[in-house]
Each structure stands twice: as C-alpha cells, then as structure tokens.
XYZ file of C-alpha atoms in Angstrom:
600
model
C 157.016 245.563 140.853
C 154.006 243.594 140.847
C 153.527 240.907 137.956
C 150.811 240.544 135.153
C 148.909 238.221 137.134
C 148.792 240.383 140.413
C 148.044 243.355 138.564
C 145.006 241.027 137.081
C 143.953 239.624 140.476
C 143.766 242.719 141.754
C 141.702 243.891 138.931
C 138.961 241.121 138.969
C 138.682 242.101 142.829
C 138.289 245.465 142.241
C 135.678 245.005 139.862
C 133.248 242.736 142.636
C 131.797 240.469 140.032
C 129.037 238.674 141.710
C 127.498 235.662 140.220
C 124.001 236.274 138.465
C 121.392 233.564 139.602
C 119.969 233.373 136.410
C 123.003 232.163 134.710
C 121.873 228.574 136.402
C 119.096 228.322 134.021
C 120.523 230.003 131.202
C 124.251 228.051 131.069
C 123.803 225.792 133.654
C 126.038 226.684 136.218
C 126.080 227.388 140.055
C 128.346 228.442 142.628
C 129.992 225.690 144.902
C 132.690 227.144 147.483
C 132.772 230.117 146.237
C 133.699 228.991 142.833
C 131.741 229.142 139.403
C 130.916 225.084 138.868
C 129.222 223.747 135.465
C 126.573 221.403 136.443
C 127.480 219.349 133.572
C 131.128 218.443 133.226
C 131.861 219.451 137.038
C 134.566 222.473 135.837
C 135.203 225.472 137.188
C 135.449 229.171 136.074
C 137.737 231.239 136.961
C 136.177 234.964 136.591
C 132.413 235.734 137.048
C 131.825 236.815 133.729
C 128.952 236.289 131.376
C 130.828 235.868 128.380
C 133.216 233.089 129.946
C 130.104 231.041 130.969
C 128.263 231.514 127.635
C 131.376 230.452 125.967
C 131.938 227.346 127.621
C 128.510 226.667 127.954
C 128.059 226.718 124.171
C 131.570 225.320 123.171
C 131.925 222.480 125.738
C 127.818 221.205 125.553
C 126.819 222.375 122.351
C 123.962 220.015 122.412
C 122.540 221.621 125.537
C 122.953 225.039 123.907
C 120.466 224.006 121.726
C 117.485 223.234 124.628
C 114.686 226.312 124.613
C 114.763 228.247 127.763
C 111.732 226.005 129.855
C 113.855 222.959 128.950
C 116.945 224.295 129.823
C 115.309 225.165 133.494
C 114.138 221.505 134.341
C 117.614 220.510 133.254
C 119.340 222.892 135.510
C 117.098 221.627 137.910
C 117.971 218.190 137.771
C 121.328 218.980 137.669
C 121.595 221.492 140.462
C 119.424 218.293 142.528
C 122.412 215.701 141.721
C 125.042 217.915 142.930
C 123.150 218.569 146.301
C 122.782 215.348 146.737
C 126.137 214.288 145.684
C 127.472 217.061 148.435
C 125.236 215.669 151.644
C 126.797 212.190 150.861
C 129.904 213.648 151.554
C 129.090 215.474 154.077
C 127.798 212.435 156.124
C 130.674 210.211 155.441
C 133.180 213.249 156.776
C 130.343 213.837 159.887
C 130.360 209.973 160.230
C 134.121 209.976 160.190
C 134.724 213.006 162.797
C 132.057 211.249 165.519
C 133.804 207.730 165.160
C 137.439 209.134 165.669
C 135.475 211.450 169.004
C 134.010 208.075 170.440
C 137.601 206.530 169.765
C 139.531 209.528 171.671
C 136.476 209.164 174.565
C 137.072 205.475 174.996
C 141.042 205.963 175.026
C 140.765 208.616 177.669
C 138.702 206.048 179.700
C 140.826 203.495 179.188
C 144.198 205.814 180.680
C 141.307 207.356 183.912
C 140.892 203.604 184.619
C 144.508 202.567 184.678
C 143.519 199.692 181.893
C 146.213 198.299 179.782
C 146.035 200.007 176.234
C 145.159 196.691 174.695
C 142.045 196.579 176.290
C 140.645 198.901 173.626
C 140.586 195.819 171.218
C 138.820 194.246 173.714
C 135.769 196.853 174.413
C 135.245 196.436 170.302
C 135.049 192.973 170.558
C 132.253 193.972 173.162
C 131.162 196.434 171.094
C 130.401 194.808 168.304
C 128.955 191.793 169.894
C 126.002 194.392 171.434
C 125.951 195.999 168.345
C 125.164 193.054 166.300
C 122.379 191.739 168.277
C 120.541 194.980 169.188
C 121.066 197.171 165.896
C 123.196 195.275 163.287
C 121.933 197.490 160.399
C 124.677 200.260 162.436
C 127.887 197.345 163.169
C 129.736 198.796 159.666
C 129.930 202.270 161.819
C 130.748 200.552 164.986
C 133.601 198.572 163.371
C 135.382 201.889 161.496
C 136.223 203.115 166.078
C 140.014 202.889 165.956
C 140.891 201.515 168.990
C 144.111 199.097 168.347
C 146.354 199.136 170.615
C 148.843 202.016 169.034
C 145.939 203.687 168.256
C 144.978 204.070 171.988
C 148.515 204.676 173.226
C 148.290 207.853 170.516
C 145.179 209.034 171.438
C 146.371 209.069 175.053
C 149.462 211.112 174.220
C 147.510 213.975 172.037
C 144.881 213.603 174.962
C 147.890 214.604 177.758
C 148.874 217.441 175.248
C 145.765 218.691 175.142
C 145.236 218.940 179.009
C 148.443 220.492 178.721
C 147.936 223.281 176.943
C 144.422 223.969 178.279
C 146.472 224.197 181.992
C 149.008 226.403 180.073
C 146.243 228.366 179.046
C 144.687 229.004 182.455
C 147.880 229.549 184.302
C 148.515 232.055 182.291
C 145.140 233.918 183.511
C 146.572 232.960 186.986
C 146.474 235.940 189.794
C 148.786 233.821 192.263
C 149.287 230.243 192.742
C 151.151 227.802 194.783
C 152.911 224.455 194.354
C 152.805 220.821 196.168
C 155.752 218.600 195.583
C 156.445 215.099 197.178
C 158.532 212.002 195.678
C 158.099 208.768 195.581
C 159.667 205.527 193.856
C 157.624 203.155 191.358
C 157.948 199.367 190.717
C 160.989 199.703 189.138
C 162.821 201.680 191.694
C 162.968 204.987 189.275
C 162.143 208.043 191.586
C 159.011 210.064 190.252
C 158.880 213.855 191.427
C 155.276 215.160 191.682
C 154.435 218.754 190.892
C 151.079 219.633 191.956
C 150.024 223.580 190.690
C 147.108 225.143 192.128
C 146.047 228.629 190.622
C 143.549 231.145 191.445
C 142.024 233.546 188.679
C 140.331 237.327 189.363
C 136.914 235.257 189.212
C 138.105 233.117 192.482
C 138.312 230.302 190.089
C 140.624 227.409 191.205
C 142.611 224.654 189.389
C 144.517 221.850 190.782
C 146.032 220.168 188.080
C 149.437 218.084 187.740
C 152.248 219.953 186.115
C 154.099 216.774 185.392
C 155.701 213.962 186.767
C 159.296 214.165 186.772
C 161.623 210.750 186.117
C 165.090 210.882 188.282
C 166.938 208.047 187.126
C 170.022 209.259 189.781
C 170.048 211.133 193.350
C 167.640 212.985 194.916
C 168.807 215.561 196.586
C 167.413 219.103 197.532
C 169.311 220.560 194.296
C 168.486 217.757 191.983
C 164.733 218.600 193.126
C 164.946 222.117 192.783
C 166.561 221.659 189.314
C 163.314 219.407 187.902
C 160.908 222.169 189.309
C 162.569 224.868 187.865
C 162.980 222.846 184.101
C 159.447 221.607 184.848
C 157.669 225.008 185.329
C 159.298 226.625 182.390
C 159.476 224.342 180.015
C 156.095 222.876 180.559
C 153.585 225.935 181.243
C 156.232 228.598 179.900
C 155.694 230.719 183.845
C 158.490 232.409 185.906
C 157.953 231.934 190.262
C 156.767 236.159 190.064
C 153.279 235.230 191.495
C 154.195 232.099 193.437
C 152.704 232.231 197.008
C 152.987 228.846 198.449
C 155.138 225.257 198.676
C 153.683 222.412 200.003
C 155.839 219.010 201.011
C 155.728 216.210 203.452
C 158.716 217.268 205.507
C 161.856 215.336 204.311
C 165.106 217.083 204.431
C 165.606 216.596 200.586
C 162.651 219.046 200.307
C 163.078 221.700 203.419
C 166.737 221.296 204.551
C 167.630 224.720 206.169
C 170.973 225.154 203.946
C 170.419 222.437 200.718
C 166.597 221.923 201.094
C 164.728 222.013 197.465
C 162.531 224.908 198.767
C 165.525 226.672 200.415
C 167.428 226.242 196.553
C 163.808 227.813 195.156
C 164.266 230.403 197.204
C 167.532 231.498 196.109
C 166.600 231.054 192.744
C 163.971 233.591 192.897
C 165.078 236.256 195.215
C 162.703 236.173 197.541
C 161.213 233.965 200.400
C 158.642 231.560 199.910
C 155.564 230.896 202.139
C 156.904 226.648 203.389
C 154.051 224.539 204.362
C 154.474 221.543 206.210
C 151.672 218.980 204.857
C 149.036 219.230 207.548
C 148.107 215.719 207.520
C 151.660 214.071 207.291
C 151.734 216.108 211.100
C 148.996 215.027 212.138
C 150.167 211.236 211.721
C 153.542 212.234 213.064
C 151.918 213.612 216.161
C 149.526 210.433 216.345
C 153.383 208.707 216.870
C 153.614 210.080 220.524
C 151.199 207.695 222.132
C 153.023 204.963 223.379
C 150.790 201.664 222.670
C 153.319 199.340 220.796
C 152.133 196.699 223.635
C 149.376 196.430 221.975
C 149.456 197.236 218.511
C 152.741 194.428 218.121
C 150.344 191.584 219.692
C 147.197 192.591 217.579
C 149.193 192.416 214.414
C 151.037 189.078 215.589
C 147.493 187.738 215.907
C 146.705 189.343 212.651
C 149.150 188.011 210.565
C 148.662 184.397 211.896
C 145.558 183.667 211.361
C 145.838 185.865 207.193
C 149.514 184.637 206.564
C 148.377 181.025 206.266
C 145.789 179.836 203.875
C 144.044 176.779 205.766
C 144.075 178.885 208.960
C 142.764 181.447 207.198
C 139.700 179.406 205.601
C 139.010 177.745 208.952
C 138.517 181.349 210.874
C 136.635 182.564 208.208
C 134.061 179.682 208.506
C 134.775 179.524 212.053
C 133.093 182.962 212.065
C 130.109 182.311 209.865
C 128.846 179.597 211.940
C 129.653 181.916 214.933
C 127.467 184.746 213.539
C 129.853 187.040 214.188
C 129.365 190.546 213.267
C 132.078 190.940 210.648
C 133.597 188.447 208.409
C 137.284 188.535 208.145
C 140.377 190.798 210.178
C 141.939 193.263 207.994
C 145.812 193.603 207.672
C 147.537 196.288 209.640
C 149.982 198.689 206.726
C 152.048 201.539 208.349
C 152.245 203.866 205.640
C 148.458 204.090 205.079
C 146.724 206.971 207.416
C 143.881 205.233 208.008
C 144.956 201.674 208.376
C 145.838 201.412 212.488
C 142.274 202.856 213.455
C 140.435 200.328 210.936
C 142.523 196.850 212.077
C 142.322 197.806 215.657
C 138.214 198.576 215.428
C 137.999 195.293 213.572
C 139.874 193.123 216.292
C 137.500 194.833 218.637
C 134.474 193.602 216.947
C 135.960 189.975 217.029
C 138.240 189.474 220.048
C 136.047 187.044 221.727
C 135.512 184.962 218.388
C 139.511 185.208 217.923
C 140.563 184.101 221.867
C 138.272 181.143 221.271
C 139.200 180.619 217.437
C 142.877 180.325 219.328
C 142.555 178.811 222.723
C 143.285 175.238 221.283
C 146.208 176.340 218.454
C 149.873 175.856 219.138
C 150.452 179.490 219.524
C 149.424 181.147 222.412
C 148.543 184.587 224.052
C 148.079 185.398 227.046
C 147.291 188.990 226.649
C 143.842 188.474 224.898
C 143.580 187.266 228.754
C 145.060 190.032 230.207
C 142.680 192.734 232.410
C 145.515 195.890 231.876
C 146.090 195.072 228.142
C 142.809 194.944 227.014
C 142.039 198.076 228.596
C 144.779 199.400 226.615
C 143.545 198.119 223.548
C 139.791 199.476 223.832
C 141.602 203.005 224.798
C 143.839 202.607 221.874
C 140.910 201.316 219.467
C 138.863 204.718 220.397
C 141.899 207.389 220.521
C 142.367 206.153 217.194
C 138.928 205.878 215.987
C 138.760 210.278 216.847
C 142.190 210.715 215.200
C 140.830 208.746 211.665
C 137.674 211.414 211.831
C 140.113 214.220 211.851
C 142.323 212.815 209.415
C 139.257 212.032 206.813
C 138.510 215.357 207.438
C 141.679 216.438 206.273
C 141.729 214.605 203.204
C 140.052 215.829 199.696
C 140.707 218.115 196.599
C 140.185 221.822 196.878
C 140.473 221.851 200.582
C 141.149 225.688 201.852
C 144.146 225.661 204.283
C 141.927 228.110 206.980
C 139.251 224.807 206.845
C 141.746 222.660 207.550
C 143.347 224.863 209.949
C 139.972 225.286 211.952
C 139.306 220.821 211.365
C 142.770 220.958 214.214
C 141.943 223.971 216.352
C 139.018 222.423 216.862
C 140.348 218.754 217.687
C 143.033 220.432 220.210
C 139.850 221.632 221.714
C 137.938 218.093 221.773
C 140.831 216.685 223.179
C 141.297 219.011 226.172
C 137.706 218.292 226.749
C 138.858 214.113 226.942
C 141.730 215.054 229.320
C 139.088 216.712 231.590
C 136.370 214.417 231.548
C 139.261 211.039 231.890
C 140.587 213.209 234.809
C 136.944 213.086 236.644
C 136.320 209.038 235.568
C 134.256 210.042 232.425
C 134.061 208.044 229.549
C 131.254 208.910 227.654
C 133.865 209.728 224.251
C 135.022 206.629 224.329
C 132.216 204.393 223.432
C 134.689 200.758 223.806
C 136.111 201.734 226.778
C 132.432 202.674 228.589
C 130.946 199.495 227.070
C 133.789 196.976 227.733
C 135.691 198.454 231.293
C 133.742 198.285 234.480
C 131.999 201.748 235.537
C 134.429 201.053 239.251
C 137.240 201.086 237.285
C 136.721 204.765 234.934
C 138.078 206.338 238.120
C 141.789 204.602 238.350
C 142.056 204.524 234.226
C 140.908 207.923 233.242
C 143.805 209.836 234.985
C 146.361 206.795 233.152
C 144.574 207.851 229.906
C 144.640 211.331 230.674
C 148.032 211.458 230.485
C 148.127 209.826 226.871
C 146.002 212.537 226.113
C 147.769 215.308 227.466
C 151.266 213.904 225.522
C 148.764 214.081 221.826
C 147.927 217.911 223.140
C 151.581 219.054 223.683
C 152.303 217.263 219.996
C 149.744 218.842 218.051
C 150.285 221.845 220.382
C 154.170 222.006 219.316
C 153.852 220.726 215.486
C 150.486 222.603 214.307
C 150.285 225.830 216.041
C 150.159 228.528 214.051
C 151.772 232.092 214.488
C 149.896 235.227 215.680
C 150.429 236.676 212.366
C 149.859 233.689 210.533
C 146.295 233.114 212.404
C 145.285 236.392 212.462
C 144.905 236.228 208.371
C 143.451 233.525 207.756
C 140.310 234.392 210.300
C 140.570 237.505 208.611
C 140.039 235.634 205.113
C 137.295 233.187 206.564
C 135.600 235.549 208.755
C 136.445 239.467 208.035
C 133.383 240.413 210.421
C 134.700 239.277 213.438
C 139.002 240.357 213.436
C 139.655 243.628 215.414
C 141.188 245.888 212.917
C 143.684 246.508 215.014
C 144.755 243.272 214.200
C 145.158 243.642 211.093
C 148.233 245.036 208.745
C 148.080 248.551 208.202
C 147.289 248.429 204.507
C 144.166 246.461 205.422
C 142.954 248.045 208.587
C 140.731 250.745 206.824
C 139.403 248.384 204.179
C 138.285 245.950 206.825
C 136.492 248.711 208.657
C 134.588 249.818 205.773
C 133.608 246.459 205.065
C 132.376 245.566 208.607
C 130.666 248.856 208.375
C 128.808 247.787 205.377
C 125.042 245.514 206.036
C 125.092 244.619 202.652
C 128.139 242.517 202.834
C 127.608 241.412 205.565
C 124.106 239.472 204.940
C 126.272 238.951 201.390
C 129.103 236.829 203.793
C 126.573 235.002 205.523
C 124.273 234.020 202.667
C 126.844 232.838 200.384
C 129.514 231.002 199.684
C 133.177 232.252 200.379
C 134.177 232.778 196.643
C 130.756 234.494 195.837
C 131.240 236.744 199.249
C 134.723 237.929 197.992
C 133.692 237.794 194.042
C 131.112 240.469 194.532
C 133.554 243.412 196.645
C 134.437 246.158 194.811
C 137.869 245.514 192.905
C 139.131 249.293 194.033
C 137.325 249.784 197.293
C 138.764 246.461 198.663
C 142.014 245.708 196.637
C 144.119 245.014 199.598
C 141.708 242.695 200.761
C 141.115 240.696 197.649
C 144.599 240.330 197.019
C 145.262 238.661 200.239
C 141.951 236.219 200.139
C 143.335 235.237 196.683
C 147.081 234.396 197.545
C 145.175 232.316 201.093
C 142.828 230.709 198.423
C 145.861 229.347 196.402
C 147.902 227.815 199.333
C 147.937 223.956 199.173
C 147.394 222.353 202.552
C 148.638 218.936 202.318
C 149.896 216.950 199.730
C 147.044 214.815 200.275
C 146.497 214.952 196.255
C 150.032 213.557 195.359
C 149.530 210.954 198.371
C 146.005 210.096 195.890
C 147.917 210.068 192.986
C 151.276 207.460 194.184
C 148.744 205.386 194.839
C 147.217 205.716 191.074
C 150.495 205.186 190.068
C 151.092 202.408 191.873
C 147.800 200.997 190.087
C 149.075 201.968 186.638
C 152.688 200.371 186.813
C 152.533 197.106 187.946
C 154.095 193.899 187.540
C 151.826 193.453 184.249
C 153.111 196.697 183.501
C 156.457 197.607 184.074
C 157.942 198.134 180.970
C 155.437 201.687 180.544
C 157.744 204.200 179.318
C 158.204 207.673 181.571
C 156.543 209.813 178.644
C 153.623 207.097 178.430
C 153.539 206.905 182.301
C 153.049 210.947 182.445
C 150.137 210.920 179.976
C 148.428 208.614 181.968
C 148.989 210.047 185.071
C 148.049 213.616 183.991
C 144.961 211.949 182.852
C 144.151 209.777 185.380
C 144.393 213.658 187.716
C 143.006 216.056 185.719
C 139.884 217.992 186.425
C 139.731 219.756 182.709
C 137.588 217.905 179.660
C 139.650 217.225 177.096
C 138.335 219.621 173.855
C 137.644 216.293 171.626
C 136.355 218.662 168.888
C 140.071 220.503 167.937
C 141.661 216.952 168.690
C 139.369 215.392 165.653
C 140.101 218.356 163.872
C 143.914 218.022 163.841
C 143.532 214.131 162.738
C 142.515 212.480 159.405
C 139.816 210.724 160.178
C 141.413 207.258 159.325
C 139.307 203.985 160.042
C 140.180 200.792 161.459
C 141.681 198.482 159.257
C-alpha cells in the first residue's frame, strides 16, 4: 500500500498547480528551479498554492504585508533584480571553473602527445603566468586557478586514456569487419610490450586505426603467451568476440606465425575458423633488400664512419675540415641496421663527401686503400643508387591508413622498374642510376652493367618469391580497386553478376573515376551490390604492415628513457594510447565528471 505522503504527492501532481505570475508582486515570490522561492528570506514552498504564499508572506514579513500594491511592485522588483544578479555570479564562477579544468585536461593531453615528463606542467604555468602578467595581469587570478601539478597531470592523463577508450569501444562496436596488427618489442627495462593495433571499417566506409592496448609480459613470449594477451586484451578491453575479424598483421617471427605454436595459428584454434595471415609488406621488402651481396662495401664505409664520429677531436677537425672545404654537406651520418631507411641515407652521404673524406684521411694512422680502389668504388656508387630506388619504395610503403591493394600495386610496380634496370644494365645503360653514369666512365657501362645485372636479377627472384601474390588473392583486390576492368569470369560466383551489372552501369562508372574509392563504393546500392560491398569492406580493413607499431616502438622508446624508467605499465599505456590516437578526447563529459577543484 502506498503511504500518506505518496498518496499526497500524487495528489499535488494531479492537480497541475502552476505558479501565478502575479503572486511576485503581490507576496513577493518567484520561481527558481522549479521551486516556489521568497525573495525576501530566500525559503522555499513546497505546494503552489495561494494560501501557503499569502500565509507566509504575511506571517514571516509582516512589515512588508503592510506596503500598498505600487510599493509592493518596485520592491518585488528590486528583489527579483538581486537574485538575478546573485544567480549570474554563480553562474560565471561555475563557467569560469569548467573552462580552467578544460584548458588543464588540453595541456595534460599535450604534455602525454609530446612524450614530456608530467612535471613539466608546473613548468608551462610558470610560463604561463609570466606572459600572463605582463600582457593582461588584470586575468593572472584565472590563469593561476589551471591545475596542472604534477599528480594532477598524471590524472588527467589516465581519465584522458579512458576516455579514448571508450570512444574506440564505442565505434568498434558499429564495426562491419576489422582486422588486427600485432608486433613485440622490449623497452629500457627489458619488460616485453605486446602491441595490438585494431583497424575497423563501419557501413559508411569509415576507418579507425587506433591502439587497443599495450600489453606488459613480465615472463616468456611465446606463440601461446601471445595469443593469451590478445584474447584477454580484446575482451576485456573493447568487450568484442573474433566473429567479424578479417585480417592479422605481424612482422614474421615464429612466436607470431609458427605453423603448429604460432600466436596466429593458437587464434585460429581459438575461433574456429582460419584467419586471413599477412606478412608485413615492408619488413619483406627489407628482407628481400638482404639478397644483394655488398658487405665489401657497406663494412669499409661504416669503418670509415665510425672513425672519424666515434672520436670527439677527430670528429671536430672533419667537421671544420669540411667547412673550409665547402663541401656540400656538413657532417656523415651513422649507419643503424634496424632502421629501414638508414643504409640508403649513410651510403648517399659518403657519396657526397668521398673525395673530402680520402683527403681528410690520406695523412691519419689508419689507412684504406679501397677509397683508392677502381672495382670498389664502382660497387659503392651501384650500391649507393640500388639503395637510393629501394628507400623510394619503402617511403612509399610507410604511413597510416595505407590500403593493402596500394601497397600491393607500390611492389608490382617496382618488380616492373627493376626488370626494366636488368634490361637496360644488360645493353650498358645507366641512365637509372644517376652515381654510377656521373662517376664510372661511359667505356666502362658495357663490362659493369651485365655484373650489375645480375644483382638485379637476384632482388627480382626475392621480391618475386617473398611478395607475389596468389591468383585468387590478386584477382580481388583489382577487383576492389578497379571493378571496371576484372573479367567476370574471374570473379567468385556470388560476385560475377553483380560485377556485370555494375560495369554495365555509366553512372558508376564516371562515379569510380570522379571520386574517391570510399565515395565510389559509399554510393552503390546496399541490395543491388551486397556481395560486392561486403568484400571492398573486409579488403578496406586489412592492415598492410605493421608500419604503425614500428611508429609507435619508437614513441615508446621516446617516452621511457633513462630519465624515465621508473613509468609504471598502466601510466606507460595511457601515454602511449595517447601519444597514437586519432579520436579528440570529449573534454566537455571529462569536466563534467570532475569537481572543478583549483590549484592550491
């Protein structure tokens, strides 16, 4: 049974008493929230109701009572003025309060995207406030209330990486198919962090590459230990089962695609089905860049190197030796094997210099006699431009949000370029290899470009045997870049009469070469071309490197550092998933769930 006082809530409700305005001027009242509010004494009324108001009105402020009615509406007046004004002070202070604890949630997210140490924040107010007080110091009391101790920032980093979180949660959830890139890597303190890179593709054709977290393995890491972290990873952190997973993406290693014990292989057993395994595309392309034999050369250029850098006077003395040389760069650059890039840039730059460096040397303790040497310095300018073309392919490679099919095409179309070197080295032509036409006498192209050809034909039977892709395999993704121009024949039979309707059609077809991919395949008809869509969507999803965790070891490297190593793994993820993410953090619903304290 309901009690008395239900029974009388209900009634007042049922009743819809509305507050009469002219009960302002008449007992000096208002309504404030939704509540009945004297203007004098600041109380408020329960119930609506003339008779409570007059009561009060004439019990609690007798001596108002007594005021004639024009008197009693300049008083209400007056009155009704204080409280507005009363209300709009608060009203800034909270507004005040809500934009100082934004800027100090802005700041702290800059501070994690820059890999700064999360003392700095007290340092940017010290900044602050010395701007402040010279160009505005009428505003310095607002600038001093930005929170940004150092707890303070370490907090606002953590809600910050929640945030992200759920927003990612959020999307994958709207998620049509997506795919995963995985690699592992060890930090300054020797702990093993596990990367797991999610990219997701909505009905719009919208992707998202974000980090699903970085995992801490304090013990082994083998293919099950692997597949263990990805499976706690993906469901306890975004709450999604492997139903629409297309794709996984690693560099290789046997911990990550053993045949029996691989982590993919473990996935795959774990989900009942086979998964699509990609190979990273540019971790092959280096491999294959292994098979030309040049160590000659490349162990005497970073002998030289290492010399001349390893030793501080030496080093001074070439570096002014060169300024008063006017050579055309300033300093060598050291040679590092793990970076992609690195071999192409050191050799170019030893290039550029090798005359000032044989005459920098000539009179040293040290000597070499290859800088000398006819046969290895035609080796080195071959090396320098071999090198030079496999850099462009590999920049190419490398970037966010690169479609596999684009990548594919970047090394169908460099297997091409070099058949066209073999042919023109075979005849004595040279005109590829800008070093080697400028540096090696035009007698000699003859006798060197069938030596170089054969380099060249060793790179094509490596990329030939490591990125070649399968009928099947190529067939769909020209089908997905180019649906115009695959014989239908070609084709699966579930997608052989969609395709020919499409091809058929002149609208989409000035629609696929006007716009843009997604736009192309956003505008087909969902039921007309479901077959269709559902395969460019699953293609659009599939990583095709792990270029992106390759970008982010290196952040981390930045973050933890001898300065610092103590970072805990829960700090270290926030930061990471910071320093990665492509979302905006929604500052608005983080002020909201905070008091808006100020600095002390």
């Amino acid at each position: 049974m309901a009690t008395m006082s239900e029974k009388k809530k209900r009634k007042i409700e049922s009743e819809h008493r509305v507050f009469n305005t002219e009960w302002t001027n008449k007992y000096l009242c208002t309504v404030s929230k939704d509540k009945i509010l004297c203007l004098v004494c600041r109380e408020t009324l329960a119930v609506p109701k003339e008779y409570n108001l007059r009561r009060h009105f004439e019990t609690k402020h007798a001596n108002l009572a007594k005021l004639n009615s024009n008197e009693k509406i300049i008083k209400a007046a007056s009155l009704v003025k204080n409280l507005s004004g009363e209300q709009q002070i608060f009203k800034k202070v909270s507004t005040e309060n809500d934009t100082v604890t934004k800027v100090s949630f802005q700041i702290s997210k800059e501070i994690a995207a820059a890999g700064k140490c999360f003392t700095e924040g007290e340092f940017l107010k010290k900044c602050m406030l010395i701007a402040v007080s010279e160009l505005c110091p009428e505003k310095r009391g607002i600038f001093e209330n930005v929170s940004l101790s150092r707890m303070t920032v370490q907090r606002r980093i953590a809600d910050i990486s929640t945030n992200l979180s759920d927003q990612l949660k959020q999307r994958v959830s709207e998620f049509c198919f997506y795919s995963l890139a995985m690699d592992e890597s060890t930090d300054l303190k020797d702990t093993a962090q596990l990367l797991i890179f999610i990219r997701g593709i909505d009905k719009n054709f919208e992707i998202t590459e974000e980090l699903v977290g970085m995992c801490s393995m304090m013990g082994r890491t083998t293919g099950k230990d692997i597949s263990s972290e990805v499976i706690k990873c993906m469901n306890d952190k975004l709450g999604v089962d492997f139903t629409n997973l297309v794709a996984i993406c690693t560099d290789g290693a046997p911990a990550m695609c053993g045949k029996n014990v691989g982590a993919v292989t473990l996935l795959e057993e774990f989900i009942g089905r086979q998964i699509t395994k990609h190979h990273c595309i540019i971790h092959q392309q280096v491999l294959c860049s292994k098979v030309l034999k040049f160590e000659h050369v490349m162990s005497v250029v970073v002998s030289i190197v290492n010399l001349i850098r390893s030793r501080g006077l030496k080093h001074r003395t070439f570096r002014a030796f060169l300024e008063g040389e006017d050579a055309e760069c300033s300093d060598l650059i050291y040679h590092t094997e793990v970076r992609w890039l690195s071999r192409g840039r050191v050799l170019q730059r030893f290039v550029a210099l090798k005359e000032e460096i044989a005459k920098f040397l000539e009179n040293g303790p040290i000597k070499f006699p290859e800088l000398e040497n006819e046969s290895w310095n035609q080796d080195l300018f071959f090396f320098c431009d071999i090198t030079a073309h496999l850099n462009d392919l590999n920049i190419q490679l490398q970037g966010k949000n690169q479609l596999i099919f684009q990548m594919c095409a970047a090394v169908k179309a460099f297997k091409m370029k070099l058949k066209l070197f073999r042919s023109q080295l075979s005849k004595g032509e040279m005109c590829h290899f800008p070093t080697c036409a400028q540096r090696i006498p035009q007698n000699k192209h003859a006798e060197l470009g069938e030596k170089y050809a054969k380099h060249i034909n060793l790179l094509i039977e490596e990329f030939d045997r490591r990125l070649t892709l399968s009928k099947d395999d190529d067939i769909q993704l020209k089908l997905i870049e180019d649906p115009f121009s695959v014989d239908p024949e070609e084709v699966t039979q579930d997608l052989q009469l969609e395709v020919i309707e499409l091809q058929c059609s002149a609208v989409y077809r000035n629609k696929h070469r006007e716009s843009s991919l997604w736009d192309f395949y956003k505008s087909l008809d969902d039921e007309k071309y479901k077959n269709l869509i559902e395969v460019a969507l699953k293609t659009f999803s599939i990583f095709g490197s792990t270029y992106i965790c390759e970008q982010t070891f290196s952040i981390m490297n930045m973050n933890k550092n001898k300065q610092r190593s103590s970072l805990t793994d829960d700090h270290f993820e926030d930061i990471m998933k910071i320093s990665t993410s492509n979302m905006t953090p929604e500052y608005d619903k983080l002020v909201a769930e905070k008091r808006c304290n100020i600095s002390h």
